[in-house]
Coordinates of C-alpha atoms and ligand atoms in Angstrom, one line a residue:
X132 CA 17.0 27.3 10.7
X133 CA 16.3 25.0 7.3
X134 CA 18.5 23.3 4.9
X135 CA 19.2 24.5 1.8
X136 CA 17.7 23.1 -1.4
X137 CA 20.6 21.2 -2.6
X138 CA 20.7 19.2 0.7
X139 CA 16.9 18.5 0.5
X140 CA 17.3 17.6 -3.8
X141 CA 20.6 15.4 -2.6
X142 CA 18.2 13.2 0.1
X143 CA 15.7 13.1 -2.4
X144 CA 18.0 11.0 -5.0
X145 CA 19.0 8.4 -2.7
X146 CA 15.6 8.0 -1.3
X147 CA 13.2 5.0 -2.7
X148 CA 9.4 4.8 -0.7
X149 CA 7.6 1.7 -1.9
X150 CA 5.0 -0.8 -0.4
X151 CA 4.6 -4.8 -1.1
X152 CA 1.3 -5.6 -2.4
X153 CA 0.3 -9.3 -2.6
X154 CA -2.5 -11.4 -1.7
X155 CA -2.3 -12.5 2.2
X156 CA 0.1 -15.7 2.6
X157 CA 2.3 -14.8 -0.2
X158 CA 5.2 -14.0 2.1
X159 CA 4.9 -10.1 2.7
X160 CA 6.3 -10.5 6.0
X161 CA 8.7 -12.6 5.3
X162 CA 9.8 -10.7 2.8
X163 CA 10.0 -7.4 5.1
X164 CA 11.9 -8.9 7.5
X165 CA 14.7 -10.3 4.9
X166 CA 14.7 -7.0 3.4
X167 CA 15.3 -5.5 7.3
X168 CA 18.0 -8.6 7.4
X169 CA 19.9 -7.5 4.3
X170 CA 19.3 -3.4 5.5
X171 CA 21.3 -4.9 8.8
X172 CA 18.4 -3.8 10.4
X173 CA 17.8 -6.9 12.4
X174 CA 21.0 -9.5 12.7
X175 CA 18.7 -12.7 12.2
X176 CA 15.2 -13.3 10.7
X177 CA 12.7 -14.4 13.0
X178 CA 13.3 -11.2 15.4
X179 CA 10.6 -9.6 13.7
X180 CA 8.1 -12.4 13.0
X181 CA 9.1 -15.2 15.0
X182 CA 7.3 -18.4 14.1
X183 CA 5.3 -18.6 17.1
X184 CA 4.6 -14.8 17.3
X185 CA 4.4 -14.2 13.4
X186 CA 3.3 -10.8 12.4
X187 CA 3.2 -10.1 16.7
X188 CA 5.3 -6.5 16.4
X189 CA 3.2 -4.9 13.3
X190 CA 1.0 -2.6 14.6
X191 CA -1.2 -4.6 16.7
X192 CA -3.4 -2.2 18.0
X193 CA -6.4 -3.7 18.6
X194 CA -7.8 -6.6 21.3
X195 CA -9.7 -7.7 17.6
X196 CA -6.7 -7.9 15.9
X197 CA -4.9 -9.7 18.2
X198 CA -7.2 -12.5 18.4
X199 CA -6.8 -13.0 15.3
X200 CA -3.1 -12.5 14.5
X201 CA -3.9 -10.1 11.6
X202 CA -2.4 -6.5 11.3
X203 CA -5.4 -3.8 10.6
X204 CA -3.2 -1.0 10.2
X205 CA 0.1 -0.1 8.5
X206 CA 3.3 1.3 9.8
X207 CA 5.9 2.4 7.6
X208 CA 9.2 1.1 7.7
X209 CA 12.6 3.5 7.2
X210 CA 16.2 1.7 6.5
X211 CA 19.5 2.9 4.7
X212 CA 21.0 0.3 2.4
X213 CA 24.4 0.4 0.8
X214 CA 24.2 -1.6 -3.0
X215 CA 27.2 -3.9 -2.8
X216 CA 30.5 -2.7 -3.9
X217 CA 29.6 0.9 -2.8
X218 CA 30.1 0.6 0.9
X219 CA 33.8 0.9 1.2
X220 CA 34.2 3.1 -2.4
X221 CA 36.3 6.2 -2.2
X222 CA 36.1 6.2 2.0
X223 CA 36.9 10.4 1.9
X224 CA 34.3 11.2 -0.5
X225 CA 30.8 12.1 1.1
X226 CA 29.5 8.6 0.3
X227 CA 25.6 7.9 1.7
X228 CA 23.6 5.3 1.9
X229 CA 20.1 4.7 0.5
X230 CA 17.3 5.3 2.4
X231 CA 14.3 2.6 2.0
X232 CA 10.6 3.7 2.8
X233 CA 9.0 0.7 3.0
X234 CA 5.2 1.4 3.9
X235 CA 3.4 -1.3 5.4
X236 CA -0.3 -2.7 3.6
X237 CA -2.6 -4.5 5.5
X238 CA -2.0 -8.2 5.4
X239 CA -5.3 -9.6 5.8
X240 CA -7.6 -10.9 3.4
X241 CA -10.2 -8.3 3.5
X242 CA -9.7 -4.9 1.8
X243 CA -10.2 -1.7 3.0
X244 CA -9.9 2.4 2.1
X245 CA -6.5 2.2 4.2
X246 CA -4.9 -0.3 1.5
X247 CA -5.6 2.4 -1.5
X248 CA -4.9 5.3 0.7
X249 CA -1.3 3.6 1.4
X250 CA -0.9 3.3 -2.0
X251 CA -1.1 7.1 -2.5
X252 CA 2.0 7.3 0.0
X253 CA 4.4 5.2 -2.5
X254 CA 6.6 5.9 -5.2
X255 CA 6.7 2.4 -6.7
X256 CA 5.3 -1.2 -5.7
X257 CA 6.8 -4.3 -5.5
X258 CA 4.2 -7.0 -6.4
X259 CA 4.7 -10.6 -4.7
X260 CA 3.8 -13.8 -5.9
X261 CA 3.6 -17.4 -4.7
X262 CA 5.4 -19.2 -7.3
X263 CA 2.8 -21.7 -6.8
X264 CA 0.0 -19.9 -7.1
X265 CA 0.6 -17.2 -9.5
X266 CA -2.1 -14.3 -9.2
X267 CA -4.5 -14.0 -6.7
X268 CA -7.3 -11.9 -6.3
X269 CA -5.9 -9.0 -3.6
X270 CA -2.8 -9.3 -5.9
X271 CA -4.9 -8.1 -8.8
X272 CA -7.0 -5.6 -7.0
X273 CA -4.1 -3.6 -5.3
X274 CA -2.2 -4.0 -9.4
X275 CA -5.4 -1.7 -10.5
X276 CA -4.8 0.7 -8.2
X277 CA -1.2 0.9 -8.8
X278 CA -2.3 1.3 -12.4
X279 CA -4.6 3.8 -12.0
X280 CA -2.3 5.7 -9.8
X281 CA 0.1 5.2 -12.3
X282 CA 2.5 3.7 -10.0
X283 CA 5.5 1.7 -11.7
X284 CA 5.7 -2.3 -10.1
X285 CA 8.4 -4.5 -9.8
X286 CA 7.4 -8.2 -10.0
X287 CA 8.5 -10.3 -7.4
X288 CA 8.0 -14.9 -7.5
X289 CA 8.6 -15.8 -4.2
X290 CA 8.8 -19.1 -2.6
X291 CA 11.1 -20.9 -5.9
X292 CA 12.1 -22.7 -2.8
X293 CA 9.1 -24.5 -3.4
X294 CA 7.1 -26.4 -6.3
X295 CA 5.0 -24.3 -8.8
X296 CA 4.5 -23.1 -12.3
X297 CA 7.5 -22.5 -14.8
X298 CA 9.2 -18.8 -15.2
X299 CA 6.9 -18.5 -19.0
X300 CA 3.8 -19.7 -17.5
X301 CA 3.5 -17.0 -14.7
X302 CA 5.0 -14.2 -17.3
X303 CA 2.4 -15.4 -19.7
X304 CA -0.2 -15.2 -16.8
X305 CA 1.0 -11.8 -15.7
X306 CA 0.7 -10.4 -19.4
X307 CA -2.5 -11.7 -20.6
X308 CA -4.3 -11.5 -16.6
X309 CA -3.4 -7.6 -16.2
X310 CA -1.9 -6.5 -19.4
X311 CA 1.6 -5.5 -18.1
X312 CA 4.8 -7.0 -19.2
X313 CA 6.9 -8.6 -17.2
X314 CA 10.7 -8.0 -18.1
X315 CA 12.5 -10.5 -15.9
X316 CA 16.1 -8.9 -15.0
X317 CA 16.9 -12.5 -13.6
X318 CA 15.7 -15.6 -14.4
X319 CA 15.8 -18.4 -11.7
X320 CA 18.7 -21.7 -12.0
X321 CA 17.2 -24.5 -11.3
X322 CA 13.2 -25.2 -11.5
X323 CA 10.9 -24.0 -9.0
X324 CA 11.1 -26.2 -5.8
X325 CA 15.2 -26.7 -6.9
X326 CA 16.4 -23.0 -6.4
X327 CA 20.2 -22.7 -6.8
X328 CA 20.5 -19.1 -8.3
X329 CA 20.3 -16.6 -10.5
X330 CA 21.4 -16.2 -14.0
X331 CA 21.4 -12.2 -14.6
X332 CA 20.2 -11.3 -17.8
X333 CA 21.6 -8.0 -18.0
X334 CA 25.4 -9.0 -17.3
X335 CA 24.9 -12.8 -18.4
X336 CA 26.6 -13.9 -14.6
X337 CA 25.3 -16.4 -12.3
X338 CA 24.9 -15.4 -8.9
X339 CA 24.9 -18.8 -6.8
X340 CA 23.4 -18.9 -3.5
X341 CA 23.9 -21.0 -0.5
X342 CA 21.5 -22.1 2.2
X343 CA 21.9 -20.4 6.0
X344 CA 20.4 -22.9 8.7
X345 CA 17.2 -22.0 8.8
X346 CA 17.3 -19.3 6.5
X347 CA 17.9 -16.9 9.5
X348 CA 21.3 -15.1 7.6
X349 CA 22.1 -13.3 4.9
X350 CA 22.4 -16.4 2.2
X351 CA 25.9 -16.2 0.9
X352 CA 26.5 -15.7 -2.8
X353 CA 29.3 -17.0 -5.4
X354 CA 29.3 -14.9 -8.7
X355 CA 30.2 -17.0 -11.7
X356 CA 30.9 -16.7 -15.2
X357 CA 28.9 -18.4 -17.9
X358 CA 31.3 -20.9 -18.4
X359 CA 31.7 -21.7 -14.6
X360 CA 28.1 -21.7 -14.3
X361 CA 27.6 -24.5 -17.2
X362 CA 29.9 -26.2 -15.5
X363 CA 28.5 -26.2 -11.9
X364 CA 25.0 -26.4 -12.7
X365 CA 24.9 -28.5 -16.2
X366 CA 21.2 -28.7 -18.1
X367 CA 19.9 -25.9 -15.3
X368 CA 22.1 -23.6 -16.5
X369 CA 21.4 -24.5 -20.2
X370 CA 17.6 -24.0 -19.4
X371 CA 17.8 -20.8 -18.2
X372 CA 19.8 -19.5 -20.6
X373 CA 17.6 -20.5 -22.9
X374 CA 14.9 -18.7 -21.1
X375 CA 16.7 -15.7 -21.1
X376 CA 17.5 -16.0 -24.8
X377 CA 13.9 -16.7 -25.6
X378 CA 12.7 -13.7 -23.5
X379 CA 15.3 -11.2 -25.4
X380 CA 13.3 -12.4 -28.6
X381 CA 10.3 -11.6 -27.6
X382 CA 11.3 -7.7 -26.8
X383 CA 10.8 -8.9 -22.9
X384 CA 14.2 -7.0 -21.5
X385 CA 13.9 -4.3 -19.5
X386 CA 13.2 -0.8 -20.7
X387 CA 13.5 2.1 -18.1
X388 CA 10.8 4.1 -19.8
X389 CA 8.8 1.2 -20.6
X390 CA 8.7 0.4 -16.6
X391 CA 8.4 3.9 -15.1
X392 CA 5.3 4.2 -18.1
X393 CA 3.6 1.6 -16.1
X394 CA 4.1 -0.8 -19.3
X395 CA 6.6 -3.3 -18.3
X396 CA 7.7 -5.1 -14.7
X397 CA 10.9 -6.1 -14.3
X398 CA 11.2 -9.1 -12.3
X399 CA 12.8 -11.3 -9.9
X400 CA 12.4 -14.6 -8.6
X401 CA 13.3 -15.2 -5.1
X402 CA 12.5 -17.4 -1.5
X403 CA 12.3 -14.9 1.4
X404 CA 12.5 -17.6 3.8
X405 CA 15.8 -18.4 2.4
X406 CA 17.0 -14.8 1.9
X407 CA 17.5 -15.9 -2.1
X408 CA 17.1 -13.2 -4.4
X409 CA 16.3 -10.4 -2.0
X410 CA 20.0 -8.2 -2.2
X411 CA 18.6 -8.4 -5.6
X412 CA 15.3 -6.7 -5.1
X413 CA 16.7 -4.1 -3.4
X414 CA 19.5 -3.2 -5.7
X415 CA 16.6 -3.2 -8.2
X416 CA 14.7 -0.6 -6.1
X417 CA 17.5 1.4 -5.9
X418 CA 18.4 1.4 -9.6
X419 CA 15.3 1.6 -10.9
X420 CA 12.1 2.9 -9.1
X421 CA 11.5 6.5 -9.5
X422 CA 12.7 8.7 -6.4
X423 CA 10.1 11.0 -4.5
X424 CA 8.9 13.4 -7.0
X425 CA 7.0 17.2 -7.2
X426 CA 3.2 16.7 -6.6
X427 CA 0.5 18.6 -8.3
X428 CA -1.9 20.5 -5.7
X429 CA -5.6 21.3 -6.5
X430 CA -5.1 24.3 -9.2
X431 CA -3.0 21.8 -10.8
X432 CA 0.9 23.5 -10.0
X433 CA 3.6 21.7 -9.0
X434 CA 5.1 21.3 -5.8
X435 CA 8.3 20.6 -6.5
X436 CA 10.4 18.2 -3.9
X437 CA 12.8 21.1 -3.3
X438 CA 9.9 24.1 -2.6
X439 CA 9.3 24.8 1.4
X440 CA 8.1 21.7 3.3
X441 CA 4.4 20.0 2.2
X442 CA 2.8 16.7 3.3
X443 CA -0.1 14.7 2.9
X444 CA -1.9 12.8 5.3
X445 CA -2.8 9.6 4.1
X446 CA -3.9 7.5 6.6
X447 CA -5.2 8.6 10.2
X448 CA -5.3 5.8 12.8
X449 CA -6.5 5.7 16.5
X450 CA -6.3 3.3 20.0
X451 CA -3.2 2.3 17.9
X452 CA -1.7 0.7 21.0
X453 CA -3.1 0.4 24.9
X454 CA -0.5 1.9 26.0
X455 CA -0.5 5.0 23.7
X456 CA -4.3 5.7 23.5
X457 CA -4.4 8.3 20.8
X458 CA -4.6 9.4 17.3
X459 CA -2.0 9.1 14.8
X460 CA -2.0 10.8 11.3
X461 CA 1.1 9.4 9.2
X462 CA 1.8 11.8 6.5
X463 CA 4.1 11.4 3.6
X464 CA 6.6 14.6 3.1
X465 CA 6.3 16.0 -0.6
X466 CA 8.2 18.4 -0.6
X467 CA 11.1 19.7 1.5
X468 CA 12.5 19.6 4.9
X469 CA 10.7 18.5 7.8
X470 CA 12.0 19.1 11.5
X471 CA 10.4 18.0 14.3
X472 CA 9.0 21.0 16.3
X473 CA 8.1 23.1 13.0
X474 CA 5.1 24.8 13.3
X475 CA 3.5 24.1 10.0
X476 CA -0.2 25.4 8.7
X477 CA -2.7 22.6 8.2
X478 CA -4.4 23.7 4.8
X479 CA -8.2 22.6 5.7
X480 CA -8.6 24.6 8.3
X481 CA -5.7 27.7 7.7
X482 CA -5.0 26.8 11.8
X483 CA -1.6 26.3 12.9
X484 CA -0.1 22.5 13.4
X485 CA 2.7 22.1 16.1
X486 CA 5.1 18.8 15.4
X487 CA 6.6 18.2 18.5
X488 CA 5.5 14.8 18.4
X489 CA 7.1 13.5 15.7
X490 CA 7.1 9.9 15.1
X491 CA 8.5 7.5 13.1
X492 CA 7.4 4.2 13.6
X493 CA 8.7 0.7 13.4
X494 CA 6.8 -2.4 14.9
X495 CA 6.0 -1.7 18.5
X496 CA 8.6 0.8 19.3
X497 CA 7.9 4.4 18.4
X498 CA 11.6 6.3 18.3
X499 CA 11.0 10.3 17.7
X500 CA 12.3 11.8 14.1
X501 CA 13.9 15.0 14.1
X502 CA 14.1 15.3 10.3
X503 CA 12.5 13.8 7.2
X504 CA 12.5 14.8 3.7
X505 CA 10.3 14.4 0.4
X506 CA 9.4 10.6 0.5
X507 CA 9.7 10.0 4.2
X508 CA 6.3 8.9 6.1
X509 CA 6.2 10.5 9.8
X510 CA 3.6 9.5 12.4
X511 CA 2.0 12.9 14.0
X512 CA 0.4 11.9 17.5
X513 CA -2.6 13.6 19.2
X514 CA -3.8 14.5 15.6
X515 CA -7.1 15.0 15.9
X516 CA -7.7 17.8 13.6
X517 CA -6.2 15.7 10.4
X518 CA -8.2 13.5 7.7
X519 CA -6.6 11.5 5.3
X520 CA -6.2 13.9 2.1
X521 CA -5.2 17.0 4.2
X522 CA -2.6 19.1 3.7
X523 CA 0.2 20.4 5.7
X524 CA 2.6 23.0 4.8
X525 CA 5.1 25.8 5.9
X526 CA 6.1 28.6 3.6
X527 CA 4.0 29.4 0.3
X528 CA 0.5 28.1 0.8
X529 CA -0.3 24.6 -0.9
X530 CA -3.3 22.4 -0.6
X531 CA -3.2 18.8 -2.7
X532 CA -6.3 17.1 -4.1
X533 CA -8.3 14.9 -1.6
X534 CA -7.1 11.4 -1.5
X535 CA -10.6 10.5 -3.1
X536 CA -12.8 8.3 -1.5
X537 CA -12.9 4.6 -3.4
X538 CA -16.0 2.7 -4.4
X539 CA -17.5 0.8 -1.6
X540 CA -19.1 -2.8 -2.1
X541 CA -20.6 -3.5 1.7
X542 CA -23.4 -1.9 3.4
X543 CA -24.7 -2.3 6.4
X544 CA -27.0 -0.1 9.2
X545 CA -25.4 1.0 12.2
X546 CA -27.5 2.3 15.5
X547 CA -27.0 2.6 19.3
X548 CA -28.2 -0.5 21.1
X549 CA -29.9 2.2 23.9
X550 CA -31.5 4.7 22.6
X551 CA -30.1 6.9 25.6
X552 CA -26.9 6.8 24.1
X553 CA -28.0 8.4 20.6
X554 CA -25.6 11.6 21.7
X555 CA -22.3 9.6 21.9
X556 CA -23.0 7.6 18.8
X557 CA -23.3 10.5 16.9
X558 CA -20.1 11.6 18.0
X559 CA -18.5 8.6 17.6
X560 CA -19.9 8.1 14.0
X561 CA -18.5 11.8 13.3
X562 CA -15.2 11.1 14.7
X563 CA -14.8 7.8 13.1
X564 CA -15.8 8.8 9.6
X565 CA -13.8 11.8 9.5
X566 CA -10.6 9.2 10.1
X567 CA -12.2 7.6 7.0
X568 CA -12.8 4.3 8.9
X569 CA -15.7 4.2 7.2
X570 CA -18.2 6.3 4.5
X571 CA -21.3 7.3 6.1
X572 CA -24.3 7.2 3.7
X573 CA -27.5 9.0 4.9
X574 CA -30.9 10.0 3.3
X575 CA -34.6 10.6 5.0
X576 CA -36.3 8.1 4.8
X577 CA -34.2 6.2 7.0
X578 CA -32.8 9.1 9.3
X579 CA -29.8 9.5 11.2
X580 CA -30.8 7.2 13.8
X581 CA -29.2 4.6 12.0
X582 CA -27.1 5.6 9.1
X583 CA -25.6 3.4 6.5
X584 CA -21.9 2.4 6.5
X585 CA -20.3 2.0 2.8
X586 CA -17.4 0.0 3.1
X587 CA -15.0 -1.3 0.5
X588 CA -14.2 -4.7 2.8
X589 CA -16.5 -5.7 5.7
X590 CA -14.0 -5.5 8.2
X591 CA -14.3 -1.5 8.3
X592 CA -17.1 -2.7 10.2
X593 CA -16.3 -4.5 12.8
X594 CA -13.4 -2.0 13.2
X595 CA -16.4 1.0 13.6
X596 CA -18.3 -1.3 15.6
X597 CA -15.3 -2.1 18.0
X598 CA -14.1 1.2 18.5
X599 CA -17.7 2.6 19.2
X600 CA -17.3 -0.2 22.4
X601 CA -14.0 0.3 23.1
X602 CA -13.6 4.0 22.9
X603 CA -17.2 5.5 23.3
X604 CA -18.9 2.8 25.3
X605 CA -21.7 2.6 23.0
X606 CA -23.2 -0.6 22.2
X607 CA -24.2 -1.1 18.6
X608 CA -26.4 -3.1 16.5
X609 CA -25.4 -3.9 12.6
X610 CA -27.2 -5.0 10.4
X611 CA -26.1 -5.6 6.7
X612 CA -28.0 -4.4 4.0
X613 CA -29.0 -6.4 0.7
X614 CA -26.8 -3.9 -1.7
X615 CA -23.4 -5.1 -3.4
X616 CA -22.9 -2.2 -5.6
X617 CA -23.0 1.8 -5.9
X618 CA -23.0 4.2 -8.5
X619 CA -22.7 7.9 -8.5
X620 CA -25.7 9.9 -9.6
X621 CA -27.6 13.4 -9.5
X622 CA -30.4 15.3 -8.5
X623 CA -32.3 15.0 -12.2
X624 CA -31.7 11.3 -11.9
X625 CA -32.5 10.1 -8.5
X626 CA -36.6 10.8 -8.0
X627 CA -36.7 8.1 -11.1
X628 CA -34.4 6.1 -9.4
X629 CA -36.1 6.0 -5.6
X630 CA -39.0 4.5 -7.6
X631 CA -37.3 1.5 -8.6
X632 CA -37.3 -1.9 -7.1
X633 CA -33.9 -2.7 -5.4
X634 CA -32.2 0.6 -5.5
X635 CA -32.0 3.2 -2.8
X636 CA -30.4 6.7 -3.4
X637 CA -27.9 8.3 -0.3
X638 CA -25.8 11.4 0.5
X639 CA -22.9 10.8 1.5
X640 CA -20.6 13.3 3.2
X641 CA -18.7 15.0 1.1
X642 CA -22.1 15.7 -1.1
X643 CA -21.7 13.2 -3.5
X644 CA -25.2 11.1 -4.9
X645 CA -24.8 7.4 -4.5
X646 CA -27.6 5.2 -5.8
X647 CA -27.3 1.7 -4.3
X648 CA -27.9 -1.8 -6.4
X649 CA -28.8 -5.5 -4.8
X650 CA -26.9 -6.5 -7.9
X651 CA -25.3 -6.0 -11.2
X652 CA -28.6 -7.5 -12.8
X653 CA -30.8 -5.4 -11.3
X654 CA -28.4 -2.1 -12.3
X655 CA -27.9 -3.5 -15.9
X656 CA -31.6 -4.2 -15.9
X657 CA -32.1 -0.4 -14.4
X658 CA -29.6 1.3 -17.2
X659 CA -31.4 -0.6 -20.3
X660 CA -35.3 0.4 -19.1
X661 CA -33.9 3.7 -18.3
X662 CA -30.9 4.8 -20.5
X663 CA -30.8 8.7 -19.6
X664 CA -30.1 8.0 -15.9
X665 CA -26.9 9.6 -14.8
X666 CA -25.2 6.6 -13.8
X667 CA -21.6 6.3 -13.4
X668 CA -19.1 4.1 -12.3
X669 CA -17.1 5.1 -9.0
X670 CA -13.3 4.5 -9.8
X671 CA -11.2 2.2 -7.9
X672 CA -9.5 5.3 -6.5
X673 CA -9.3 8.5 -6.4
X674 CA -13.4 9.3 -8.2
Ligands
GDP38 P1 2.1 -13.0 4.3 O1 0.9 -13.2 4.9 O2 2.5 -12.2 3.0 O3 2.8 -12.0 5.2 O4 3.2 -14.1 4.7 P2 4.0 -14.8 5.1 O5 5.5 -13.8 5.2 O6 3.5 -14.8 6.9 O7 4.4 -16.1 4.9 C1 3.3 -17.0 4.7 C2 3.6 -18.4 4.9 O8 4.6 -18.3 4.0 C3 4.6 -18.4 6.0 O9 4.6 -20.0 6.5 C4 6.3 -18.8 5.9 O10 7.3 -19.5 6.2 C5 5.6 -19.1 4.4 N1 7.0 -18.6 3.2 C6 6.8 -17.3 3.3 N2 8.2 -16.8 1.9 C7 8.7 -18.3 2.1 C8 9.1 -19.0 0.9 O11 10.2 -17.9 0.4 N3 9.7 -19.8 0.4 C9 8.6 -20.9 1.4 N4 8.9 -22.3 1.4 N5 7.7 -20.3 2.4 C10 7.8 -19.1 2.4

């Protein structure tokens, strides 16, 4: 029943799976919509994220979330894209469009473990920057995760239709603050606020854009050679040419190897709102971003994309929609062909897992998926047994390494308001912990009635208390703890650490011993006084 490795290899070649990383308000939703418009998934911008009902359709799965107009969880968007000029090429051939998977990262200011996990499921990232604001805290954090995971990054400077910094200022800022060398594929013609078009640095040609009413449609493009461009744009063209030459002199031309090695980042200037530069971004993704590749298993052996089916669960989500109260697990396919209805094996339990309710998810509408290939993201309904990091496979057994847990920076105790609800509370805690909603820490002093919750972002706590109430009818009291830092320690060091003021040692459910500190000065003091103690930083991703 399964397709041949050749079919899988062909499907893999045309796939690109990426995420957009950005600080809130840089324009991620607008860009997502612009990409959907260019892929002809929607006919007009405004359909997915209308101005009034902004972000209304992207997995707004809890009342809390609706009230704030933010998206707590991620969705995956899949669309076909045919690079320009290829659509009608040799109609008799078996030409197939590219398949683009856009995995959405949570778009709010708070940072959660979900964001990190999503980035384990992509092969490339688009770092979206607001031309006026440059690098912002969230962009920096997300970028660090990309670097840690070796994810190649394409940089997009958005909102070029509004006043902002100069291209060289932005380039310098990125090079200096994150140590990534931007290699612009295009430079803008016209300063920020006067966006006329793009100089394609590789062809030397000018892509001139025209506005459409309200930016609702794909912006018409005109391709001019250098002479025509100089005549049309005068000084703005000359400035762009000079900038491009300067970049070449500094060695900032695109180099595919350095890009894939995470040393350089192809850069594009866009206006998501006017749909300028969006096609160029799609073409760069297709041309430069790597297709899905095999993945190392726990023994260091690579499961190749053409091997039998295997996938990694990277995200679990419950209570997504009041009309579908269920638990949905998202898996990223690593190898082989996935067919809905397949019965696969859950590596962590060695139990069979039936996939007859597999779904592709877009906005509020769920559509069923029948076949999927490496790089694709599939939602599995009623996935009570699955947790982030789990492996599903068919054929030869495989188990991928755990996704890892991330350095928590926020800590609080939680207890059931009524002692009579204790049993329910325990059950809920286990459930939420297994979904990876929050990390749970325990020690003998505090006991089990009020475990310590540890989170990367404080919104994870709100999700816990809201779900405790909505799904388990347990009212809880959350009390923030005065710790802000965790270090991994060991059995030898913990007695001494426990004696210190402002320090407490806990066991995480995965068995790791974590010492919590009130602040970094406390930590530095203890490290100085007791240099023999084991205090290892928890790396941002996959420690
Ligand atoms: P997100 O929080 O990153 O998803 O950002 P949104 O897509 O919601 O955009 C934030 C605000 O910036 C909205 O008011 C958008 O209309 C606006 N915006 C997004 N892209 C552009 C752009 O290219 N130019 C201008 N002028 N505004 C933009």
